[in-house]
Coordinates of C-alpha atoms and ligand atoms in Angstrom, one line a residue:
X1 CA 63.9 -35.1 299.6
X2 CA 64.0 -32.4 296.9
X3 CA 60.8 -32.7 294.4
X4 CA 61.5 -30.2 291.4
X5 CA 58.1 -29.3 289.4
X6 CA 59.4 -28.0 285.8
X7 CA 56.0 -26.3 284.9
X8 CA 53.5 -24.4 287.2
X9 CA 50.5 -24.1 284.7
X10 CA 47.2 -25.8 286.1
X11 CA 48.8 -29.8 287.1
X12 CA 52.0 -28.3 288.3
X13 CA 51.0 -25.8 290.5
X14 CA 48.1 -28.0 291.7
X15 CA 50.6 -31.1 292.3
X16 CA 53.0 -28.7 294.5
X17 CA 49.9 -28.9 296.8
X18 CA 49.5 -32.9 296.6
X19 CA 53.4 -33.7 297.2
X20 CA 53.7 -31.3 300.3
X21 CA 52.3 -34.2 302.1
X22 CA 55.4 -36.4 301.3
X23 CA 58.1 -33.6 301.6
X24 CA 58.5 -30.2 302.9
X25 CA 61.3 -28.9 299.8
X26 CA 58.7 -28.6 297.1
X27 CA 60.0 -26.1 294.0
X28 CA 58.0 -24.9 291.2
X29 CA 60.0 -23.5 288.5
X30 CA 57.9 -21.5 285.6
X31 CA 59.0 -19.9 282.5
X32 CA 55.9 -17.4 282.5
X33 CA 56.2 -14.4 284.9
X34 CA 53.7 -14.5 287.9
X35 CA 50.2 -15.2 286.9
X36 CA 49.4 -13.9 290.0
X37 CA 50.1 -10.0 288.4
X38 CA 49.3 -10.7 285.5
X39 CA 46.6 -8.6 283.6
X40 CA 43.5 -10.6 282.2
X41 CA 44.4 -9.6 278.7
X42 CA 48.6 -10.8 278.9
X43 CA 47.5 -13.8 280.7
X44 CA 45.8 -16.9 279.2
X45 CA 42.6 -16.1 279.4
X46 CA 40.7 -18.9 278.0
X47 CA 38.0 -19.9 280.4
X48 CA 38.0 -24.0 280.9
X49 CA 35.4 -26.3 281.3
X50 CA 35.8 -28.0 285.1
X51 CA 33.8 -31.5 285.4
X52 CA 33.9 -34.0 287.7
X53 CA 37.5 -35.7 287.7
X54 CA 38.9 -32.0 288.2
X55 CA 36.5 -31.1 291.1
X56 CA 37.2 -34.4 292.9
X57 CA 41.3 -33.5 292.4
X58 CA 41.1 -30.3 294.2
X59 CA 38.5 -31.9 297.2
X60 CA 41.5 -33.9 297.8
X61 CA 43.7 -31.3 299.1
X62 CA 40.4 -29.2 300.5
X63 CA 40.2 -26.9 297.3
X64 CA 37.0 -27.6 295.7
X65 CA 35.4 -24.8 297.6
X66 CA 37.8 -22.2 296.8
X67 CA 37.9 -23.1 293.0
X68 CA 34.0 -23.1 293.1
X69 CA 33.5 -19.8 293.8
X70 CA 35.7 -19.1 290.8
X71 CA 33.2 -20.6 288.9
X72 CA 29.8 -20.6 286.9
X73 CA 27.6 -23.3 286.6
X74 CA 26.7 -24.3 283.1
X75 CA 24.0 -25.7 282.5
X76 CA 24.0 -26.6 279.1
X77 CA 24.6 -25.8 275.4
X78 CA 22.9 -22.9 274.0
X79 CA 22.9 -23.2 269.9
X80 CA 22.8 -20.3 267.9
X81 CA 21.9 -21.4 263.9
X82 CA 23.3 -19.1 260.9
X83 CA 20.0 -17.3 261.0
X84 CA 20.4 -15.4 264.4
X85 CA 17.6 -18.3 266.5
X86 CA 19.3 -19.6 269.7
X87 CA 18.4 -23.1 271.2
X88 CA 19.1 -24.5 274.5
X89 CA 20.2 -28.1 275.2
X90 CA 20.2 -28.9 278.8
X91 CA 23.8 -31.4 279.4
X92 CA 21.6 -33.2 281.7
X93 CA 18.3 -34.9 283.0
X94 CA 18.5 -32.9 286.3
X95 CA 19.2 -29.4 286.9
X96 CA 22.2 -30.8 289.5
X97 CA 24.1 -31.9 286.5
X98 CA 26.0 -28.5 285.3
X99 CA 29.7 -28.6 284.2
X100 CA 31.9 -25.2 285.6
X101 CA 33.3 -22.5 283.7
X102 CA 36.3 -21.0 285.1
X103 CA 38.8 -18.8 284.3
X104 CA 42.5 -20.4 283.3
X105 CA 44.4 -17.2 284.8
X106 CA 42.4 -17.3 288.4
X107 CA 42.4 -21.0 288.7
X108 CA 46.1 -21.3 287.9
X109 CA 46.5 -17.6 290.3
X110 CA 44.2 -19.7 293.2
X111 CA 46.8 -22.9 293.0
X112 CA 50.0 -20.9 293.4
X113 CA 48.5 -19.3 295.8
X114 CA 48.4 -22.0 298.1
X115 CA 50.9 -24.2 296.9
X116 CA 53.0 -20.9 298.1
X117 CA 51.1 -20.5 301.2
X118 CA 51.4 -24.4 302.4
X119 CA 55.1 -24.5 301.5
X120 CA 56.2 -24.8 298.0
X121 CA 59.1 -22.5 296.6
X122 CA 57.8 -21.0 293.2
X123 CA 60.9 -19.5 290.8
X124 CA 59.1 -17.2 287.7
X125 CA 60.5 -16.0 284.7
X126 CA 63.0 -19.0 284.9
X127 CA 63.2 -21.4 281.8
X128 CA 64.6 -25.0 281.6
X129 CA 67.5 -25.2 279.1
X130 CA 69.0 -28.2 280.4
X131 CA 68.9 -31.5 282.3
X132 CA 71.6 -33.0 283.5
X133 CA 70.6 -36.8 284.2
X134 CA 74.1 -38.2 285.7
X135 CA 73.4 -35.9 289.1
X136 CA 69.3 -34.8 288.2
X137 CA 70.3 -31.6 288.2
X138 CA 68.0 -28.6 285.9
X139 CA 69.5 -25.6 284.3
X140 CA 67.5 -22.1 284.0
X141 CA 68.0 -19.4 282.0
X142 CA 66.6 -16.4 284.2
X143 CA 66.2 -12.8 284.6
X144 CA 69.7 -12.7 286.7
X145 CA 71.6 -15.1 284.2
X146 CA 71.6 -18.6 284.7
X147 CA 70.4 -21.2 287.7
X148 CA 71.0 -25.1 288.3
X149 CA 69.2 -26.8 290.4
X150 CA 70.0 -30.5 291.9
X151 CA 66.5 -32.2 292.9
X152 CA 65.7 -36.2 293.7
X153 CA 63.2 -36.2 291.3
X154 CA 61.7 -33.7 288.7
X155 CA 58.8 -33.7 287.6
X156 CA 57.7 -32.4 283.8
X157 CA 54.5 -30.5 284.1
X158 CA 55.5 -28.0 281.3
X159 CA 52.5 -28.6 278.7
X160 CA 52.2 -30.5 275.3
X161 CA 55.9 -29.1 273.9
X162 CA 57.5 -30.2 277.4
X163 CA 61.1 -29.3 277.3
X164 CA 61.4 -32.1 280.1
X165 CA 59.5 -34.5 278.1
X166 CA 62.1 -33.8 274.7
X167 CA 65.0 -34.2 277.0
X168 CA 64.1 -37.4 278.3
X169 CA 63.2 -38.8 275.4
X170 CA 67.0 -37.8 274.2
X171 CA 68.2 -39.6 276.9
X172 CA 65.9 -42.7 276.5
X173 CA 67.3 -42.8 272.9
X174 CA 71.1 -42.5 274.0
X175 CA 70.9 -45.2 276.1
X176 CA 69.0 -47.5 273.0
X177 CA 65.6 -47.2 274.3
X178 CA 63.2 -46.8 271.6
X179 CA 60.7 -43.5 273.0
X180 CA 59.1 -41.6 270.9
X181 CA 56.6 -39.2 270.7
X182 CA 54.1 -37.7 268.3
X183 CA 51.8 -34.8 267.9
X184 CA 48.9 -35.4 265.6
X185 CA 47.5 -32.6 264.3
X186 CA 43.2 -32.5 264.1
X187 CA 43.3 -30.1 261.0
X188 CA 42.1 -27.1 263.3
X189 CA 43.8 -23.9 264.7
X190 CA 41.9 -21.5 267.2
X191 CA 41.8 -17.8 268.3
X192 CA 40.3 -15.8 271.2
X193 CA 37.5 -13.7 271.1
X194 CA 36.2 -11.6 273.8
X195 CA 32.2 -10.9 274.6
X196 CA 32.5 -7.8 277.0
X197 CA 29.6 -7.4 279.3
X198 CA 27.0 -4.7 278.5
X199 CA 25.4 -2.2 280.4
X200 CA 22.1 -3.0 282.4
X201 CA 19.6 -1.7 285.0
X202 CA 21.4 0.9 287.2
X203 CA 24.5 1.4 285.1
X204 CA 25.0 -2.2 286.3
X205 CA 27.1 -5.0 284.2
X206 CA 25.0 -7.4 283.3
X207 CA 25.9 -10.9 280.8
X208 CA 25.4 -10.1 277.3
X209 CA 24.0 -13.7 276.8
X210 CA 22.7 -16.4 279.3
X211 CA 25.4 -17.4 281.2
X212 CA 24.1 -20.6 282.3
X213 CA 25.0 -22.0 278.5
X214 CA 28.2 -23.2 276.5
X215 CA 27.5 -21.1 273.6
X216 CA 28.1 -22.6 270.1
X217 CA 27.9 -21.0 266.7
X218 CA 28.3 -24.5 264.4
X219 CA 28.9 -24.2 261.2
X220 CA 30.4 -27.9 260.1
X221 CA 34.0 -27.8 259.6
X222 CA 34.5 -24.7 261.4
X223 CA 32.6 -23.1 265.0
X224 CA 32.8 -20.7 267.6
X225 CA 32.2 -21.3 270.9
X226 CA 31.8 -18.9 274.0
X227 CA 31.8 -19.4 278.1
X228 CA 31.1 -17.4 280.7
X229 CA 33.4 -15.5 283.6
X230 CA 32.9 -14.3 286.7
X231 CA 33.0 -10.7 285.4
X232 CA 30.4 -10.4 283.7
X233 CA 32.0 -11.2 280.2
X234 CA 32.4 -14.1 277.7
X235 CA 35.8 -16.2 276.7
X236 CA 34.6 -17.2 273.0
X237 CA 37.3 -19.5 270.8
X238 CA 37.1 -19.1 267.2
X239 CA 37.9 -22.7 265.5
X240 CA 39.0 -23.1 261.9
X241 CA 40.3 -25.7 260.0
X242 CA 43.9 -25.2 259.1
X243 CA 44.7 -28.3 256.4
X244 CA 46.7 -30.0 258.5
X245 CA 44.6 -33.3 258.8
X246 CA 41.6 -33.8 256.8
X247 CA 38.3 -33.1 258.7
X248 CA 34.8 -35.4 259.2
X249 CA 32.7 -32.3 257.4
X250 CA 34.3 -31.1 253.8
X251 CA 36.2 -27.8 254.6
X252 CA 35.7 -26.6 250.8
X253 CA 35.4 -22.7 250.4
X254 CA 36.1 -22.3 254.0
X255 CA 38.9 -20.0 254.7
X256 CA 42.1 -20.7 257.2
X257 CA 43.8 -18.7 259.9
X258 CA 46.6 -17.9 257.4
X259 CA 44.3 -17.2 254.7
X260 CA 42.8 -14.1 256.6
X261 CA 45.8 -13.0 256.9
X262 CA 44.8 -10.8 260.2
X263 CA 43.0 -8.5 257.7
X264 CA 40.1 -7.0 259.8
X265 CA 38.0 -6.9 256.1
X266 CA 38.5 -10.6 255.7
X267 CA 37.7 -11.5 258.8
X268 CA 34.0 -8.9 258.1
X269 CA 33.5 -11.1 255.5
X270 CA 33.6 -14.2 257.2
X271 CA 31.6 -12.7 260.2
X272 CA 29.4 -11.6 258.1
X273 CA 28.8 -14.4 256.4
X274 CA 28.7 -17.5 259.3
X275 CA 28.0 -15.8 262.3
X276 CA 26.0 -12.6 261.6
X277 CA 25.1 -11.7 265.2
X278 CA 28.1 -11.3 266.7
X279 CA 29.2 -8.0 265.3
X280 CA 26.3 -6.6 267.9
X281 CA 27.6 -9.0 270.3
X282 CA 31.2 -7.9 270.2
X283 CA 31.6 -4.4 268.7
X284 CA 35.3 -5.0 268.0
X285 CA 35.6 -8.3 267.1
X286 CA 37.7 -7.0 263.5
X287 CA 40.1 -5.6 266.0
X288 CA 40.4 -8.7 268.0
X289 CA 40.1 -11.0 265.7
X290 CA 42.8 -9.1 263.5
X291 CA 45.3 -8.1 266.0
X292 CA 45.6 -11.2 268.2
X293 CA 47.8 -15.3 266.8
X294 CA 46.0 -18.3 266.9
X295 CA 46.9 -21.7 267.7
X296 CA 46.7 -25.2 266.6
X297 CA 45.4 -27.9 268.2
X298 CA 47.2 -31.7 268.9
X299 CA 47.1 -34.7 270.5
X300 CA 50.0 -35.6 271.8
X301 CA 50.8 -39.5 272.2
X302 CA 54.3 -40.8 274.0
X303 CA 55.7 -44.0 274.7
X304 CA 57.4 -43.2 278.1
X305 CA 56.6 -40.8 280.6
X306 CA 59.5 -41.8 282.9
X307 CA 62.9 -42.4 283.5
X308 CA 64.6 -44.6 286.2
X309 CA 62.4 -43.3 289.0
X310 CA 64.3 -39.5 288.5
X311 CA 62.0 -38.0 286.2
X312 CA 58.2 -38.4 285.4
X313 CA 55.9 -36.5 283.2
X314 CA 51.9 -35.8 283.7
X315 CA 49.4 -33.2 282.1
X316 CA 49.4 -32.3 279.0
X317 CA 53.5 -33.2 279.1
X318 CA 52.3 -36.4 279.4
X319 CA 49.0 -36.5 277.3
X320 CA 47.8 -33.5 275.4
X321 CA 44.4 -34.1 274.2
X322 CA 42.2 -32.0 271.8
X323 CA 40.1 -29.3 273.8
X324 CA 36.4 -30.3 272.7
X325 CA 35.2 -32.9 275.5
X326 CA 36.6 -30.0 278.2
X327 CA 38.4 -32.7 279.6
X328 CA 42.5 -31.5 279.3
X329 CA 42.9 -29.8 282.4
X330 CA 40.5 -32.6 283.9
X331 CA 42.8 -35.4 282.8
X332 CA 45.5 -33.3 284.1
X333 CA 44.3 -33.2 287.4
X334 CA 42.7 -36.9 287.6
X335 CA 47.2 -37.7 286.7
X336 CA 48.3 -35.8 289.9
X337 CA 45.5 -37.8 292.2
X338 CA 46.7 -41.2 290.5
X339 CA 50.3 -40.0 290.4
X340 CA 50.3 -39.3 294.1
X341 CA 48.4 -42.3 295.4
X342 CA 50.8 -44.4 293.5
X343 CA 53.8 -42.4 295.1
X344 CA 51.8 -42.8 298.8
X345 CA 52.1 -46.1 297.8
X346 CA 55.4 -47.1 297.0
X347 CA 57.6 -44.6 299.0
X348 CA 59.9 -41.8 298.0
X349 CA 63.0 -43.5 297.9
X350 CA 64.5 -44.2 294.2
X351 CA 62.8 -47.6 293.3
X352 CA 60.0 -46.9 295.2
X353 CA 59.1 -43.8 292.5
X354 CA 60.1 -46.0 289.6
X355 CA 57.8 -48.1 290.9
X356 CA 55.2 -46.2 290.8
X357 CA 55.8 -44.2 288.3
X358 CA 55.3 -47.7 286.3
X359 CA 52.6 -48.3 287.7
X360 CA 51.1 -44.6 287.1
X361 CA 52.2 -45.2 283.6
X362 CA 50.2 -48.3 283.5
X363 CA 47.0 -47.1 285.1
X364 CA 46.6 -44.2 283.6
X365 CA 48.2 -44.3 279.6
X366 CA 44.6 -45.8 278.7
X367 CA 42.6 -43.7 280.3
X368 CA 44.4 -41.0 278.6
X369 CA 44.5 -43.1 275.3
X370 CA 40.7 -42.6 275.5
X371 CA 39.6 -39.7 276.7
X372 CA 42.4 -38.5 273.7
X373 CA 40.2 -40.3 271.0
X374 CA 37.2 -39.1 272.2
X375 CA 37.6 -35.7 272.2
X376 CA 39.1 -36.2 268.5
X377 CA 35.3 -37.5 267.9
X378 CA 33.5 -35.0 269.6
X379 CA 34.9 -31.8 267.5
X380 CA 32.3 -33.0 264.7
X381 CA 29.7 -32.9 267.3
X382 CA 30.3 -29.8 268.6
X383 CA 30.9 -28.6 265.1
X384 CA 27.8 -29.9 263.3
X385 CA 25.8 -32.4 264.8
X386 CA 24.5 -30.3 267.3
X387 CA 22.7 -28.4 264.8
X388 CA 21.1 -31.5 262.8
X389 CA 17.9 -32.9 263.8
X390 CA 18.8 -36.2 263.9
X391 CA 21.0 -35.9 266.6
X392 CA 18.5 -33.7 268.5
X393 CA 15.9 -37.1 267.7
X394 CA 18.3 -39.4 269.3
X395 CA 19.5 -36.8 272.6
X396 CA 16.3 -36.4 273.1
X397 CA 15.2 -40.7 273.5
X398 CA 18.4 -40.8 275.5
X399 CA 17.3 -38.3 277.7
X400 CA 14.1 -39.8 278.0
X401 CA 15.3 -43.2 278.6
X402 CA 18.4 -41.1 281.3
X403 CA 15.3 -39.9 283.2
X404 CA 13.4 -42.6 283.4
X405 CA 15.8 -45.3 284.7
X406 CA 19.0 -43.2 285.8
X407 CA 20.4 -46.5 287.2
X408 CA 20.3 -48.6 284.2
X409 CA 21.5 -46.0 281.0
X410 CA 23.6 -42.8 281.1
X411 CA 25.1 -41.3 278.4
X412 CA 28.9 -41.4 277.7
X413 CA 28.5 -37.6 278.0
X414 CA 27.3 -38.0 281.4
X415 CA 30.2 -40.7 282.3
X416 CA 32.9 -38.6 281.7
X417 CA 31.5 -35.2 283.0
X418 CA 29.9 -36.3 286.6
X419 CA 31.3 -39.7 287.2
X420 CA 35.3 -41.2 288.0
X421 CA 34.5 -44.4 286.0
X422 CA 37.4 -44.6 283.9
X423 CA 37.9 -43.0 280.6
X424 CA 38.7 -46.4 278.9
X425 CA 35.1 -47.8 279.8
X426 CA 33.3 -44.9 279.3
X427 CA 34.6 -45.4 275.6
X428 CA 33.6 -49.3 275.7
X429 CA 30.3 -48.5 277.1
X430 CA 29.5 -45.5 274.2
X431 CA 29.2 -47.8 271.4
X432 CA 27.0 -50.4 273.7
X433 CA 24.6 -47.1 274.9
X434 CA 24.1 -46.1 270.9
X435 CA 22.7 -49.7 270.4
X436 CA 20.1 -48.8 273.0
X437 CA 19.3 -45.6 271.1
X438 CA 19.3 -47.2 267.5
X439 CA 17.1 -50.2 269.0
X440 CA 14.9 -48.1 270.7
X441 CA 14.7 -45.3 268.0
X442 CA 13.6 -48.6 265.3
X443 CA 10.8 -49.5 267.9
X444 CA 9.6 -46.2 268.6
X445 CA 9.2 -45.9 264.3
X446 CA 7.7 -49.5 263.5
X447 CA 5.5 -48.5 266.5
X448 CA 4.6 -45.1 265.1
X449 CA 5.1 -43.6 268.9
X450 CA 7.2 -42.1 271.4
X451 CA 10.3 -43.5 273.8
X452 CA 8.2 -42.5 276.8
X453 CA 5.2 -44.5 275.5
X454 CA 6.9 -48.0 274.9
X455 CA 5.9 -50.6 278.1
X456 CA 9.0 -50.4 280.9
X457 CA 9.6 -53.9 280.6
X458 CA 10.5 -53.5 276.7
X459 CA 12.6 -50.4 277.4
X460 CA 14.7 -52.4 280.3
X461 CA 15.2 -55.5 277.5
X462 CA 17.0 -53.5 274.8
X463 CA 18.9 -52.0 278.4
X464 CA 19.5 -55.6 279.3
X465 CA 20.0 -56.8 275.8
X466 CA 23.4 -54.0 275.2
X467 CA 24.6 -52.2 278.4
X468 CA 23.7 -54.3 281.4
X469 CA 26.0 -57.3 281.3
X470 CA 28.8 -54.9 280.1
X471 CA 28.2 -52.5 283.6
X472 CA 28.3 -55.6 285.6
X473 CA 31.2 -56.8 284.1
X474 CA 32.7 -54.2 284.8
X475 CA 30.7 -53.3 288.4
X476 CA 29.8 -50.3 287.4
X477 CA 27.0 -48.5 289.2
X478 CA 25.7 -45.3 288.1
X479 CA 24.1 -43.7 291.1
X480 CA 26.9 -44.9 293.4
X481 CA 28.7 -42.3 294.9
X482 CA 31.9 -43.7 294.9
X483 CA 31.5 -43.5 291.0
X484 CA 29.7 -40.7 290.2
X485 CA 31.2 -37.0 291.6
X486 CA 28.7 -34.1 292.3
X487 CA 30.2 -30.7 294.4
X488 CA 28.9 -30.1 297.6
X489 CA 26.7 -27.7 297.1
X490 CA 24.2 -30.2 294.6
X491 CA 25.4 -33.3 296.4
X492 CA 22.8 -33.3 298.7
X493 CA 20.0 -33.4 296.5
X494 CA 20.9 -36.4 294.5
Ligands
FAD501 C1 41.4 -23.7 273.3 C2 41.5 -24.6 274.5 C3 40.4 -24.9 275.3 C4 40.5 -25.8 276.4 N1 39.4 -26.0 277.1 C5 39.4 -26.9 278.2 C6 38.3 -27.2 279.0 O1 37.2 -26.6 278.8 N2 38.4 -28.1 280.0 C7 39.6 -28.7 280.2 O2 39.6 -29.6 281.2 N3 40.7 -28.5 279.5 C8 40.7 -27.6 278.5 N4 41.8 -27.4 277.7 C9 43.0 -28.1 278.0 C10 43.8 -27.5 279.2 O3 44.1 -26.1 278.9 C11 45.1 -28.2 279.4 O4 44.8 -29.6 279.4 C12 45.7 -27.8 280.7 O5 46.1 -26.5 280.7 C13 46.9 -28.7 281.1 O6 47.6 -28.2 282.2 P1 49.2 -28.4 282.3 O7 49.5 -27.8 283.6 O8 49.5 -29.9 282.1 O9 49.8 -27.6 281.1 P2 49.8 -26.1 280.9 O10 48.6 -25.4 281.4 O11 50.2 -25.9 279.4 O12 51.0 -25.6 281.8 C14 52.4 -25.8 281.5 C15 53.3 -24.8 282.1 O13 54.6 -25.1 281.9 C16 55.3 -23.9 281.6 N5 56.5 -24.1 280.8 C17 56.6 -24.5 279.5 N6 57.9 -24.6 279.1 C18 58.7 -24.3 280.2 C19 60.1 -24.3 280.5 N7 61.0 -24.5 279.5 N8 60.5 -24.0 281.7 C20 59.6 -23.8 282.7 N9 58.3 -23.8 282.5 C21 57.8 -24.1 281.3 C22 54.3 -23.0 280.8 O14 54.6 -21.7 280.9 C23 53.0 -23.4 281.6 O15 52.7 -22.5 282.6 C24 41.7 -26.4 276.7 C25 42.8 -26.2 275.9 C26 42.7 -25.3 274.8 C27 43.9 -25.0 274.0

């Protein structure tokens, strides 16, 4: 049994690990060159946001530890307003509940690695140009010329433009399936920015900023955003609208990506103007910002992730979402541990994959539905309601209510970062938890008082009244372990 993995970014290499328990002939097959050499600055370096779902993906094939000490803990969002004041806004109720920042390049370095080591065959610097779907067989344009490869199944794990994905969708269509795909654009494009470290006691590199927050600069339609590395330094992400979709917060005045035209004066002006510390922060930022593309951001939605049990699509090939719950790569990693329990399952041979790659398909599209919708959503909170004191009003009865009776009301923030309930309810049960608030936040004013000071029993009825019967309909329990994920080293103390 030959599994081919057309992709080895974050889900590919990751699932190499998961299916060497089914076969021993595992090949990974990447356009890129080896991540592995190279340097922080050709690489990817965007650091990523790891959360539950992601961390309970790697415990399954014993890599939680490893990918931990890649990591820092972040504990929550640190503001900074347009007049140089910085706020902090814990993510949780308990200092256990921290969310990872990790490095793209050494995550995806760390999976390789031991997909390599336990087995798999990786192929760099090779890129697909061609299925064949009569025999399965791949085509590669490579350093060397050209390679085919024959395999029983391959898998598309090649990002949002999958070339796997756009084949398969060809073939669908020849043979009068209707597939189709879209990318819907958010109306924002993005570009890197790097906080280097500065210089502390004893010559010694030291953060420039806490490191312990998500750092976020909003400023309504647009932000910027920064997390911290092992070394010392920042990833920041520069978001501006781009006019492709029309945004929640007016745009007007506000320029694009294009419109700086990667003039380091323009891009003074608009530091200047929106975010006036960083220029201490980040002596070069007109260099960066002027020298380096941006991106646009997607969500990508597709009728069909499979064909006839040969080839199957997950991660982003599958479902690219928007970046702002932190929750792509996490989606991406919660599809291999559903992928493979499906495959466990049903058995390698040929209908035993399409069947559960159907059933994959139908576990897992709604989750990804949601999470996708959510994320859409949460750009205007990381982009301005973070900063507005109404929302701070309503975190801040949530949190009391959160700390108070953990078992009865979490936030949706909360369900998708530390707990495996699935996306879809976490989205049902957001509406149901801002009832709580607005019930609770019209008590607390006709009351003239504070969340903490309203009677238990009249705190546990507006509870009862929107999110109880929903959370046993469902049998959720929040503080059950089987639903809620913490790392080793905090699961103890919760
Ligand atoms: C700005 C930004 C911030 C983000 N922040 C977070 C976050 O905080 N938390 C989070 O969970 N997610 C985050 N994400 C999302 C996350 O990066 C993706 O969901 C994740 O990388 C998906 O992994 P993947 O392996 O499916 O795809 P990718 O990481 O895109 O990997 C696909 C691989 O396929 C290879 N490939 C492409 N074409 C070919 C070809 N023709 N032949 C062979 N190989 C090919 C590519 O080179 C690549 O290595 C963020 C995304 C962005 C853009």
């Amino acid at each position: 049994m030959h599994i081919l993995i057309n992709g080895g970014g974050l889900a590919g290499a990751l699932a190499a690990v998961f299916f060497l328990q089914h076969t021993k002939q595992v090949t990974v097959v990447e356009k890129r060159s080896d991540i592995r050499k190279a340097t922080a600055e050709s690489g990817r370096s965007i650091n990523l946001i790891l959360t539950s779902r992601g961390l309970f993906a790697l415990r399954q094939v014993n890599l939680e530890a490893a990918a931990l000490k890649l990591c820092v803990p972040v504990e929550g969002r640190s503001i900074h307003t347009q007049q140089g004041q910085e706020q902090f806004q814990p993510y949780g109720v308990s200092p256990n509940e921290v969310n990872y920042s990790v490095s793209r390049t050494q995550l995806n370095a760390m999976l390789i690695e031991e997909a390599e080591r336990r087995g798999a065959r990786f192929f760099f610097e090779h890129e697909l140009t061609s299925i064949d779907f009569s025999n399965n067989c791949a085509s590669y344009k490579c350093p060397s010329g050209t390679l085919s490869m024959r395999a029983d199944v391959i898998f598309g794990a090649d990002g949002v433009g999958s070339p796997v994905r756009q084949r398969m969708i060809k073939q669908l269509a020849a043979e009068g399936v209707k597939a189709s795909e879209t990318m819907e654009r958010l109306g924002i494009s993005y570009k890197e920015l790097t906080f280097p470290h500065v210089v502390g006691e004893g010559n010694k590199r030291v953060y420039a900023m806490n490191q312990r927050g998500l750092h976020i600069w909003p400023r309504g339609a647009h932000f910027l955003m920064a997390l911290a590395d092992k070394s010392e330094t920042f990833t920041g992400t520069m978001y501006l609208p781009d006019g492709s979709a029309e945004l929640a917060v007016p745009s007007t005045g506000v320029p694009t990506f294009d419109d700086l035209k990667n003039d380091a004066s323009q891009y003074e002006a608009l530091i200047a103007k929106y975010y006036p510390d960083v220029p201490k922060l980040v002596p070069d930022y007109k260099q960066q910002l002027s020298s380096r593309d941006h991106g646009f951001l997607a969500t990508l939605r597709t009728t069909h992730w499979h064909y006839k049990g040969q080839v199957c699509l997950f991660g982003d090939a599958a479902h690219g979402v928007v970046p702002f719950f932190g929750q792509g790569m996490n989606l991406a990693f919660e599809s291999v541990v559903v992928l493979n329990r499906f495959i466990s399952q049903h058995g390698l041979s040929k209908d035993g994959l399409e069947t559960a790659f159907q059933r994959f398909f139908d576990h897992h599209y709604h989750s990804a539905v949601s999470i996708a919708n959510m994320a859409i959503e949460n750009f205007t909170e990381m982009s301005f309601k973070v900063s507005q004191a109404e929302f701070l009003k309503r975190k801040q009865i949530e949190n009391a209510v959160e700390s108070k009776f953990p078992k009865l009301l979490r936030s949706r923030y909360y369900m998708v970062t530390k707990t495996l309930i699935p996306y879809q309810l976490v989205q049902a049960a957001g509406p149901r938890v801002e009832s709580c608030i607005n019930d609770l936040q019209a008590l607390c004013a006709s009351k003239n008082t504070t969340v903490d000071k309203l009677p238990d029993e009249v705190v546990i009825a507006v509870i009862d009244k929107h999110l109880t019967p929903f959370f046993q309909e469902h049998r959720i329990v929040v503080g059950d372990t089987a639903m809620e994920y913490y790392p080793p080293s905090t699961r103890s103390k919760v």
